[in-house]
Amino acid sequence: MTTEQTENPPPEKFQLPFAARVLPWIIALGIFLVYFFTLNHWVTLKSLPVVAKVADWDWHPATIAPLYFLLTYPLHWLAGNAQFVGLNLFSAICAALTLALLARSVTLLPQDRTPEQRQRELGKFALLNFPKAWLASVAAVLVCGLQLTFWEAAVVAGGEMLDLLLFAYVVRCLLEFRISQRERWLMKFALVYGLGVANNWAMSGFFPFFLTAFIWTKGRSFFNLRFLLRIIICGAIGLSLYLVLPLINSFSASTSQSIFETLKENLRFQKNYLTIPFVQFTVMRSHLFMIALTSLLPVLMIAIRWPADPGEISPAGTWVAAFMFRLMHLVFLGICLWVFFDPQFSARSLGFEIAPFLTFYYLTALSVGYFVGYVLVVFGRQPEQAWARSWGTFKIIHPIVLVVVWIAALAVPILLARKNLPLIRALNGDALPRYAKTMAESLPARGAVILSDDPLRLFLLRAFVARSSNVSENIFLDTSSLQSPSYHKFLHARHSTDFPPLASKEAVPPGELIFRLDTLAKSHPIFYLHPSFGYYFERFYATPHKLVYQFQIYPTNSLTAPPLSAAVLTENGAYWNSFAKELFPRLSALAKENSEARFINLYYSRALNYWGVESQKAKRLTEAGSAFRQAVALNPENVVAQINQQFNASLIQGEVRAVEQDDELEKKLGQYRDIQTAMNWNGPFDEPNFSLQLGEIFARGGNLRQSAQLFIRVLELVPNSFGARIGLAKTYIELQRADAALQLIAQLRNDSKTLSLNTNAELELLRVESLAYLAKNDFPTAEKILLTASQQKPDDETHLALLTQFYLDIGKYTNALDTVQKQLRVAPANPRALFTKAVLQMNLGQYALAAETLDQLLRLQPSNYNALLNRAIANLQSGKLDDAKRDYEILLEAVPPSTYQIYYGLAQVAEKKNDSRSGIKNYQLYLKYAPAGTPEYLDVQKRLKTLQTKK
């Protein structure tokens, strides 16, 4: 078929019916008015990331959704609430246009798929072309437009509606081409589909379906080379949108990303969503199959033109076949209508937390329109041929079914509106503004530095400030981004005085961040928007003020924060009492249906748990119990509050009873990576066992002040806790408070009889005591303590091991070697002692002896790859190159290829053997896997350059 032929209208003059020409625009206007009057006039938690991009609060460069970026960019010039309303209005317009396309697409669906339809709809294009046909379009639009997920997306800012508009348009293009046979519709299809792919990852997921539909609709003429070239060009023009954001970012002074890096980030984002969501997240791949059953399967049914069965001559067989076709269509119609009430198998129930899946709802609505049209045609009209007309049972059933479908088509939208309108009002309610208002009221109007680990809370607060005054006079800092040099570049552009340029392009170390925050604290009050922990809390302590926490520098020489003053306790107590009376009942009720309220409840639950802990520390046990109880009620998954609540109950009874970890509790804690993550989501612990664990974790992480505070709190609750006392002593040593540590150790020795210390505890006490004297540079006393203990128990290898480690720590390798020899006389097959002996021999330059020791160890533990690596090093240093090479090659087969030390050893062997090619190869592999910037790394770079020059 030539272009000239296809661009002309069909030979038969065809006038589209009223339902296809005018009704879509009437419906679009009507549904737009619904969205206009239910429009959100501020922000929601879901819309905040979008709003942050448009308002320039988000420092990350825009890398995805280029079409949405371009269409909403003019809203950058609006201010305050006008910006928020403008973004929400844009979503409403996209939603109305999408529904207009849906109405038109329904009228363009072919009603000739079954023999019964073909007997009744005799027009060339088999369209709904009779007075009552409007019902199909109206039913499809209303059930789709009033579905909760669709309605939510239509009244708040978000790119989903623009994506769905593009999806709806390409569907319309295929249907328009079926009628007109004009190739310009296919060109539009390719162009808009390219735009959709560049803007939205989901369009790529639908590619196989659209390609199949495209070829099916076009037929054999699809394989015309000239036609394919035009389609490819149109698609490429649409896909060129991928380059828009990379080009814009390349001219931005606040980002250092290249064009290629921005493009790569967008492609990686789309790839991750297409390949990961149903594996990495909670939604299973089987869920997608369930969603497809009510969206893609009905569309597939519409696409098939079912033939008549000419071989069936039995009246009963004909009746059964006709009955089954009718029943199948009615069942599909019922299921599709049910989907819009969000049962367990709907897209909202199965995947809403990852994506709204509006395209699936759209396809289901399209199917509703088709099936309603099918009922109007088959059950509401009689064929012109007398022999084909309904008879018998069908003559009775048809009017009944027709009336039921009319009632359902009109009643379902009413029921959806009744069900979802209160939820939309709740979405637009005051729960979120009230949370933001409480935060804002506790902050200075200007000059403050406001921190949060959660960017969403910062955006929420900024949105409230913008709504109120249109001007932000505080500094908002996302602590999760503060190590990024790009973020500091962003901050410097906006607060040049407070954030001077960085001297390095490397990640900002915690020490410099604390210094910068310390500098800011001299001229600005500093606040945190939620409870937290980490290295900032080593320098500052937080004082609660309702929902925010003011940072203050610790008093000199004090490990703990001052107790909360009476004024602070009164202020916060009054707020949480009023919260319990007014807001708590409403939030609890809203959370049953509203996902926004559930998320706000997580915020309140964390804050309530924190307040409960502070109240408990202030010995307000009843108030603490009430806070813990409300925290659990708002977030039943707040396992930390549950633990605190159980412990609080024992305190109220006058006991100190630690919480036992049963299976249920372990399962709840198992949802988190570790207890720090559990605390980060839910607030602090105030229970002896968990506080002790956290104290040890903080000590290992270098958060020594917070570690000491936890140990001190445990000792307040359980004064005889050996773990807390020894942990606090070790923390004192790290904090260079050796005298305080020795004082604790002395107390422990005095109490050792009543504490009934086991062997491990006694050894730990010895070790910590020696460390305390080491910290005072009193080496003789430290050595004397360990020597005396080992002499008292000369056959106890554990005491000897402790003395060995002591000598190793202070660099007395000869003494350590003598001691480990004694240890091996007591326990000749002790693997740890053998390994220590080998390390000491290597430190003393006795590489051949070290290799022999490691031979002995490897006979005991053949798969000890650390010992094998050290034997390879010992053989290399003692000149046994072949033995060293053999050990390295065994390691290559056994350990991950990223173990860069192996390549360094192999390269050194090659250098000593004058094998430049192998040396170059292994040094290159070393540089590929080793951490950059270390002295060894720099040395390897020089060695590699030397070898390459020689070659």
mmCIF file of C-alpha atoms in Angstrom, residues 40 104 109-110 112 117 129 134 146 190 295 319 340 482 495 568 580 614 645 647 714 810 821 950:
data_model
loop_
_atom_site.group_PDB
_atom_site.id
_atom_site.type_symbol
_atom_site.label_atom_id
_atom_site.label_comp_id
_atom_site.label_asym_id
_atom_site.label_seq_id
_atom_site.Cartn_x
_atom_site.Cartn_y
_atom_site.Cartn_z
ATOM 1 C CA ASN A 40 -5.010 19.264 46.920
ATOM 2 C CA ARG A 104 -12.699 8.150 22.557
ATOM 3 C CA LEU A 109 -13.092 -0.375 19.843
ATOM 4 C CA PRO A 110 -14.403 -2.885 17.296
ATOM 5 C CA ASP A 112 -17.334 -7.394 15.857
ATOM 6 C CA GLN A 117 -21.800 -8.972 17.583
ATOM 7 C CA ASN A 129 -23.224 3.897 16.584
ATOM 8 C CA TRP A 134 -22.691 6.616 25.369
ATOM 9 C CA LEU A 146 -13.044 7.615 40.523
ATOM 10 C CA ALA A 190 6.097 6.203 17.130
ATOM 11 C CA SER A 295 -5.874 -5.842 32.475
ATOM 12 C CA TRP A 319 -26.983 -22.602 22.264
ATOM 13 C CA PHE A 340 -11.747 -0.671 40.852
ATOM 14 C CA LEU A 482 26.731 16.114 53.761
ATOM 15 C CA HIS A 495 24.908 30.124 51.557
ATOM 16 C CA VAL A 568 11.345 21.480 78.982
ATOM 17 C CA ALA A 580 -3.229 12.215 73.011
ATOM 18 C CA GLU A 614 13.179 10.822 78.167
ATOM 19 C CA GLN A 645 6.800 -0.642 76.865
ATOM 20 C CA PHE A 647 10.393 -2.875 80.328
ATOM 21 C CA VAL A 714 22.458 0.520 82.081
ATOM 22 C CA ILE A 810 53.316 -2.571 72.287
ATOM 23 C CA GLN A 821 56.229 -20.461 72.382
ATOM 24 C CA LYS A 950 61.036 -1.133 29.960
#
